[in-house]
Coordinates of C-alpha atoms (C1' of nucleotides) in Angstrom, one line a residue:
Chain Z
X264 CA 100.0 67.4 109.5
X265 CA 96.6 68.9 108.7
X266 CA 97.1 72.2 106.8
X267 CA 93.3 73.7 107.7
X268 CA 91.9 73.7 111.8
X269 CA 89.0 71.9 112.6
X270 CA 86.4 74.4 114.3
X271 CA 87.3 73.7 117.6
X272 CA 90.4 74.7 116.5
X273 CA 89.2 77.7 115.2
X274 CA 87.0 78.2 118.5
X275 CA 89.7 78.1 120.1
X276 CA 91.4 80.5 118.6
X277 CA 89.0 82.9 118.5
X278 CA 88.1 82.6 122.0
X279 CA 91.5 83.2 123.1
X280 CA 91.9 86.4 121.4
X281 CA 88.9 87.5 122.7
X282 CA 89.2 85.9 126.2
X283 CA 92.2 88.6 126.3
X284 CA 90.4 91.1 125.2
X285 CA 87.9 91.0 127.8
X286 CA 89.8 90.4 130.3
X287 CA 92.6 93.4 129.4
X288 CA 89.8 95.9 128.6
X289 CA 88.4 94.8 132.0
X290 CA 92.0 95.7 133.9
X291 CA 93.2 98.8 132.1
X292 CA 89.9 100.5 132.7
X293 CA 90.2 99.9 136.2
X294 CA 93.5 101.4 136.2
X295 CA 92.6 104.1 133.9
X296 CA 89.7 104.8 136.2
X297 CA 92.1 105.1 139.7
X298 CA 94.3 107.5 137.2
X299 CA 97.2 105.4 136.8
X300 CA 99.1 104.7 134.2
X301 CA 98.7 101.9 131.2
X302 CA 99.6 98.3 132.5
X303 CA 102.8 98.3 129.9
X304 CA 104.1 100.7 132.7
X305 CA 103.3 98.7 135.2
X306 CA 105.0 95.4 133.6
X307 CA 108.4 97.8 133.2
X308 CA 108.0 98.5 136.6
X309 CA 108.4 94.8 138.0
X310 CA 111.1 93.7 135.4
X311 CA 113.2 96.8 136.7
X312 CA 112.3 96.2 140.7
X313 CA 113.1 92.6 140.1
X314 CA 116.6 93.4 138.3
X315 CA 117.7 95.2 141.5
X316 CA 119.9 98.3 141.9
X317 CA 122.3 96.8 138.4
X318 CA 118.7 97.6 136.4
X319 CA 118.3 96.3 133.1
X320 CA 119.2 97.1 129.7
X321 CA 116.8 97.8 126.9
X322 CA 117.4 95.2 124.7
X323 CA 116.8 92.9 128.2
X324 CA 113.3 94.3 128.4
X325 CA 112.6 94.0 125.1
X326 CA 113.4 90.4 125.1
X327 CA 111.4 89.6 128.6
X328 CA 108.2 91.6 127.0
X329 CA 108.3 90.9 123.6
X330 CA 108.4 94.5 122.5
X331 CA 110.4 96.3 120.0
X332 CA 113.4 97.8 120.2
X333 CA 112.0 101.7 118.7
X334 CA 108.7 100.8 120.7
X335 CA 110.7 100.6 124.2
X336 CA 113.0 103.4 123.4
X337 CA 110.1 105.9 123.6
X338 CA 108.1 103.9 126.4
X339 CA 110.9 104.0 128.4
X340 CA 111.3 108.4 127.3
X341 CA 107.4 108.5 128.7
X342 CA 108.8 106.7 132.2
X343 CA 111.7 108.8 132.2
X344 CA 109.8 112.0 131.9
X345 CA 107.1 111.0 134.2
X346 CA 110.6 110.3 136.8
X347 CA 109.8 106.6 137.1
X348 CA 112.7 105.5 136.0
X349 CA 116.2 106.7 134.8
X350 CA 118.9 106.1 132.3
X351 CA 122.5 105.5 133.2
X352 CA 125.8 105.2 131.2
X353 CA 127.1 101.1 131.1
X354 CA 130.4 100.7 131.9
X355 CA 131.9 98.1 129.7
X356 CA 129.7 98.8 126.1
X357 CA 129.4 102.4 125.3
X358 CA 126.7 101.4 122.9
X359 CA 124.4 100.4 125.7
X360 CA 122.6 102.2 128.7
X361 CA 121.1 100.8 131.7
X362 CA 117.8 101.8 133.3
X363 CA 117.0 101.7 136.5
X364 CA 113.5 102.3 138.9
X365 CA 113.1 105.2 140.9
X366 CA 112.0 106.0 144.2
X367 CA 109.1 107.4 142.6
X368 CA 108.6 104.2 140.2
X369 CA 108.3 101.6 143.1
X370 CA 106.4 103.8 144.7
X371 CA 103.3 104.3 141.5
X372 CA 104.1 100.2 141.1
X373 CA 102.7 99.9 144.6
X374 CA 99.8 101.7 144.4
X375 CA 99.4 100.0 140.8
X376 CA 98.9 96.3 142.3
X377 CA 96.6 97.5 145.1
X378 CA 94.4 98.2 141.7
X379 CA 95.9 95.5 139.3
X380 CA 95.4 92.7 142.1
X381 CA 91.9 92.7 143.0
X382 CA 90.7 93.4 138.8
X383 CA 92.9 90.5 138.2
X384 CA 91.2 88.7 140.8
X385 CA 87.6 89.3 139.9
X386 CA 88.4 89.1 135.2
X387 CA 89.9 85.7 136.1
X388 CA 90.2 84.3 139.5
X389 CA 86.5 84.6 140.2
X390 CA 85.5 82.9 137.2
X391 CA 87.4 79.4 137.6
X392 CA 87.8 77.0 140.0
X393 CA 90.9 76.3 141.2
X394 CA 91.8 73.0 139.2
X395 CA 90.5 75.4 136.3
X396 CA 93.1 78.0 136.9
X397 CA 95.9 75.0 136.7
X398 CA 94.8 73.5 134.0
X399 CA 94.2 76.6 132.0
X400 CA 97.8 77.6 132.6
X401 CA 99.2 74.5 131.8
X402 CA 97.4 74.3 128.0
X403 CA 98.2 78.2 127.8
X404 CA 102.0 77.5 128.5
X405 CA 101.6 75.0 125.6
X406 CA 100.7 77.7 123.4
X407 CA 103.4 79.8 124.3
X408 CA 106.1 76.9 124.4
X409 CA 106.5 76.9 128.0
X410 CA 106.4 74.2 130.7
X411 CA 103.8 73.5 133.1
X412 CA 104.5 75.5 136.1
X413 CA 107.2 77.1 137.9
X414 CA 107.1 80.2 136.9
X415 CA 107.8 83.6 138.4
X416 CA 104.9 85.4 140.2
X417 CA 103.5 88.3 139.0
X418 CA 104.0 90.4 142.5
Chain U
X27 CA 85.7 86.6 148.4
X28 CA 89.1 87.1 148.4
X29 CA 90.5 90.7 146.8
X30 CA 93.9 89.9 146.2
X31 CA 94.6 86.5 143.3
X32 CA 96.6 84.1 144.5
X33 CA 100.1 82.8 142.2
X34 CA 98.4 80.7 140.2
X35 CA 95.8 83.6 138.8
X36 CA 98.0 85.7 138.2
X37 CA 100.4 82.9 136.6
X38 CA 97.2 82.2 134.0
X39 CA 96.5 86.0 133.8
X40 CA 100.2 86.7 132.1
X41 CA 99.8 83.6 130.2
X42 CA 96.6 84.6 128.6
X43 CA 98.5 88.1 127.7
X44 CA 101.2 86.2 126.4
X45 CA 99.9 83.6 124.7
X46 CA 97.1 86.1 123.0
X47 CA 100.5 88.2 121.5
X48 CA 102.0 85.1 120.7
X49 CA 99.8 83.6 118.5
X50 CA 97.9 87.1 117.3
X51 CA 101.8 87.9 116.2
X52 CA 102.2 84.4 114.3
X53 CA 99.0 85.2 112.4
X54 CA 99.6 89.0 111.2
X55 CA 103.0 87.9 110.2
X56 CA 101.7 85.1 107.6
X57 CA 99.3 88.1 106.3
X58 CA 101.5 90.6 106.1
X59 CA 104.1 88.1 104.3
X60 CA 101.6 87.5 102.0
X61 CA 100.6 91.0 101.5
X62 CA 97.2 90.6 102.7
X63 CA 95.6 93.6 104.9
X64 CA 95.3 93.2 108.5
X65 CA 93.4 90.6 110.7
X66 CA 90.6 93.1 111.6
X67 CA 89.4 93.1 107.7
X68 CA 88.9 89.4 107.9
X69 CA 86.7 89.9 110.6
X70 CA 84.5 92.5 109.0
X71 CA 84.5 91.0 106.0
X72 CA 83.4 87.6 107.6
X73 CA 80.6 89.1 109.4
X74 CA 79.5 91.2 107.0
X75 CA 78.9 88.1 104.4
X76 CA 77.8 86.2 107.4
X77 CA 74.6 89.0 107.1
X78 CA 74.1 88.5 103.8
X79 CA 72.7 91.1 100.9
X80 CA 71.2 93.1 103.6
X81 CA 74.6 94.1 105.7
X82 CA 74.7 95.5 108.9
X83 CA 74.4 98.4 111.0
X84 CA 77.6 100.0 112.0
X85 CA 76.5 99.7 115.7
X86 CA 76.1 96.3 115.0
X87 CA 79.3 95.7 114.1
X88 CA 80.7 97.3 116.6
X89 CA 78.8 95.1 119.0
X90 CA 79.6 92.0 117.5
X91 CA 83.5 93.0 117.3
X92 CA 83.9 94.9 120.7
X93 CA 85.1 98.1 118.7
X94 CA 85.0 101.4 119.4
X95 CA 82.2 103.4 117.3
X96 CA 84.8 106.0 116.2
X97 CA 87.6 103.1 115.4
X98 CA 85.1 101.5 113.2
X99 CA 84.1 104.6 111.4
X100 CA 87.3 104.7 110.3
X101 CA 88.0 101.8 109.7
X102 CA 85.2 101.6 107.5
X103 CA 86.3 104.1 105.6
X104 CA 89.7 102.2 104.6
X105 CA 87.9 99.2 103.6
X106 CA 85.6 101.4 101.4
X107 CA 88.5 103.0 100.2
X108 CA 90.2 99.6 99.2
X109 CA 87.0 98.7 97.2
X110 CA 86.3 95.3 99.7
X111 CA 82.8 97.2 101.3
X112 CA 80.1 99.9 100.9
X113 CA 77.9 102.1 102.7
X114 CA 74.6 102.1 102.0
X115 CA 71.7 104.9 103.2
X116 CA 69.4 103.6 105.7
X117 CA 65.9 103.4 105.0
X118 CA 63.3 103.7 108.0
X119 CA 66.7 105.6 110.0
X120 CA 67.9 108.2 108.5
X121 CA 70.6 108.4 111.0
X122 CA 72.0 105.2 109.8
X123 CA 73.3 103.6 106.8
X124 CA 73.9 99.8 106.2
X125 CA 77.1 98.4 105.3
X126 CA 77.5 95.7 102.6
X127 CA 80.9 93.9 101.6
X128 CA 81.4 93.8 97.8
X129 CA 82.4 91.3 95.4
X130 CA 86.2 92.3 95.7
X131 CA 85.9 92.1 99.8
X132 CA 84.5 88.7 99.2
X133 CA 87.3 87.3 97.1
X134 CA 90.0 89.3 99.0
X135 CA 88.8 87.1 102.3
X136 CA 89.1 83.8 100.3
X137 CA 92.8 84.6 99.7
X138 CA 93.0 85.8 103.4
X139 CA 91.5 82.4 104.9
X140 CA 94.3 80.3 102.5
X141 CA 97.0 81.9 104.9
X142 CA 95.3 82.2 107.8
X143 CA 93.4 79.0 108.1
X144 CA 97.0 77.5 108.0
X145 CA 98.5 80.2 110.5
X146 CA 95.9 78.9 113.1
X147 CA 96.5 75.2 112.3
X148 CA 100.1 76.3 112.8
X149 CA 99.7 78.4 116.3
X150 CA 96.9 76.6 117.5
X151 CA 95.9 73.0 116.6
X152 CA 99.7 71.9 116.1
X153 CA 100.0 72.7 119.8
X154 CA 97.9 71.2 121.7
X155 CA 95.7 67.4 121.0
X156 CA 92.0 67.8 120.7
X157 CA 91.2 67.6 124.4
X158 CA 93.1 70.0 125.3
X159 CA 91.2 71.9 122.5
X160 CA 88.3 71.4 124.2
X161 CA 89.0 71.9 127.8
X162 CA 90.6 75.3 126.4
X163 CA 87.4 76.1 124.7
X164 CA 85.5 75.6 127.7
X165 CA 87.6 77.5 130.4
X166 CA 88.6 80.5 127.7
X167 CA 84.6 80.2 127.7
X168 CA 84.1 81.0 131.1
X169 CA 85.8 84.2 131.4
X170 CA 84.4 85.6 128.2
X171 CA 80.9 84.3 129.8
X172 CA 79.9 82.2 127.2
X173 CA 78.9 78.2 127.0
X174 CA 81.1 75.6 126.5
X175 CA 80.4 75.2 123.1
X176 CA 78.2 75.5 120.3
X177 CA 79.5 78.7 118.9
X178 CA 79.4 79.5 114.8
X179 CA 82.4 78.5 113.0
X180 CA 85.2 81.2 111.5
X181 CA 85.4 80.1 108.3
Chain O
dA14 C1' 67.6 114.1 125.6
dA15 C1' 69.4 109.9 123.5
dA16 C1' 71.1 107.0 119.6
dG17 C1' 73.9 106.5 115.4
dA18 C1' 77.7 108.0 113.4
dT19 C1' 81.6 111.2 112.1
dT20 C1' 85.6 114.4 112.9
dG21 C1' 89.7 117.2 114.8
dA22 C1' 93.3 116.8 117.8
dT23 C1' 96.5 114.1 120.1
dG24 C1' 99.2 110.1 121.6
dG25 C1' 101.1 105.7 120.6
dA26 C1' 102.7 102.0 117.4
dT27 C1' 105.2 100.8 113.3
dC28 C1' 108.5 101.0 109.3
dA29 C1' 112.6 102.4 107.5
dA30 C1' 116.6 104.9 108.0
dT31 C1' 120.3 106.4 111.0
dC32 C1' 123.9 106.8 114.4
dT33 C1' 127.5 104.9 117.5
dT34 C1' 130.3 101.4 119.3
dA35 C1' 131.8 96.4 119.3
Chain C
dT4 C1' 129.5 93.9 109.5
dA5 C1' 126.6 93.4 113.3
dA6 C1' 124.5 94.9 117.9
dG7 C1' 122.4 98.4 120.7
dA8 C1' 119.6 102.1 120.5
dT9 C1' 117.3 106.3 118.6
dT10 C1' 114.7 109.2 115.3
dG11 C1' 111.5 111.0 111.3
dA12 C1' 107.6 109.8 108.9
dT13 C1' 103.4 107.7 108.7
dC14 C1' 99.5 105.0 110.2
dC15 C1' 96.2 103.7 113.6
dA16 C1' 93.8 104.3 118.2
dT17 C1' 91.8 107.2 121.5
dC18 C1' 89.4 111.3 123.6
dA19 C1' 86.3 114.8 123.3
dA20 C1' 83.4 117.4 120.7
dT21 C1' 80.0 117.6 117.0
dC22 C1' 76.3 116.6 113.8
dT23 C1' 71.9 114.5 112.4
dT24 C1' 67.9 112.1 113.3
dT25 C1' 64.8 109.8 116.6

DNA sequence: AAAGATTGATGGATCAATCTTA
DNA sequence: TAAGATTGATCCATCAATCTTT
């Protein structure tokens, strides 16, 4: 029950936040430099395509992104404006609303991934081994507080 | 040469994003409870005693940090305001100046480190066992393209 | 012309307050 | 009273343009 990291601790720490760095600066440019939109769109996107025709409600999203409630309420204005994705009434809560992806949305989160896939191939894949990948997920989903493997793909 | 990453890339890509928010969000909480300024002062003020009496270079800053010349102008400008650095006229460049953290900066980062040296015992060392540490240290290495080890401490 | 640095305009993130329905 | 969601005000980040010195 130290109370102060050790400096690998503090490597590691530092590493990670910068690790991220890199590696986002690396994918939104990309992105940015086919003219699509931020990856936050992108990430909306799946979640939505994923939840089917019922779509999801905001306070759903915000607890699979980790985002906050005001912060979602105007990401999801910019998507609605842009026509990527619409609000609807909820039958059953009249507080609530559900949104759903477009046409138009799957469509832009298509042409997304044929960006997002290969940059997130070449910041991370092409820089480990394979038994590097696993294991860096595996301490990384200690960090988080989640188990090994098994999770949901990212396509 | 594969374009497209396979499940397991893209399973360590959204971990790195998630675990980087995780823990970043840990840390600026215990500052913020604490009333201490943001994460990004600690890390100019650290460099910045790091260089000693002579200070550095904006631009070398900006290097050092990966921030955007216009984002540390300004936030340059905030720390000055808060008393914790100043900006000094160049000699031999007259486009430049040198920036120097002050007495107040320094003792403001002391009370910083007390909370966040804990935080990152807390988000980071409690979590995983010294190994893992290490491995961690060495694959986060290898997308920032750095060595395994043998970088300078954070404290 | 290029490097170092700043600035005006704009967009997005954050905090606190608010509104509606449960 | 609390949950779901939005809004006004403010702060910070970003883009493009600018200024000074090399």
């Amino acid at each position: 029950m130290r109370a102060n990291p050790d400096d690998n601790v503090v490597l590691a720490w530092a590493r990670l936040m910068r690790a991220q760095r890199v590696v986002l600066t690396l994918i939104e440019q990309a992105l940015k430099s086919a003219e699509l939109p931020p990856l936050v769109w992108y990430d909306v996107l799946l979640e939505l395509e994923r939840a089917g025709d019922n779509g999801l409600r905001p306070f759903e999203l915000e607890r699979e992104m980790l985002l906050a409630q005001y912060n979602l309420s105007r990401l999801i204005d910019r998507m609605e404006n842009a026509g990527y994705v619409e609000r609807r009434a909820c039958e059953g809560d009249g507080r609530g609303q559900i949104i759903a992806v477009t046409a138009a949305g799957k469509k832009v989160r298509r042409r997304m991934w044929a960006v997002y896939g290969p940059a997130i191939q070449r910041a991370v894949g092409g820089r480990l081994a394979e038994d590097g990948i696993e294991t860096l997920n595996t301490l990384l989903g200690a960090l988080i507080g989640k188990p090994a493997g098994g999770e949901r793909s990212n396509s």
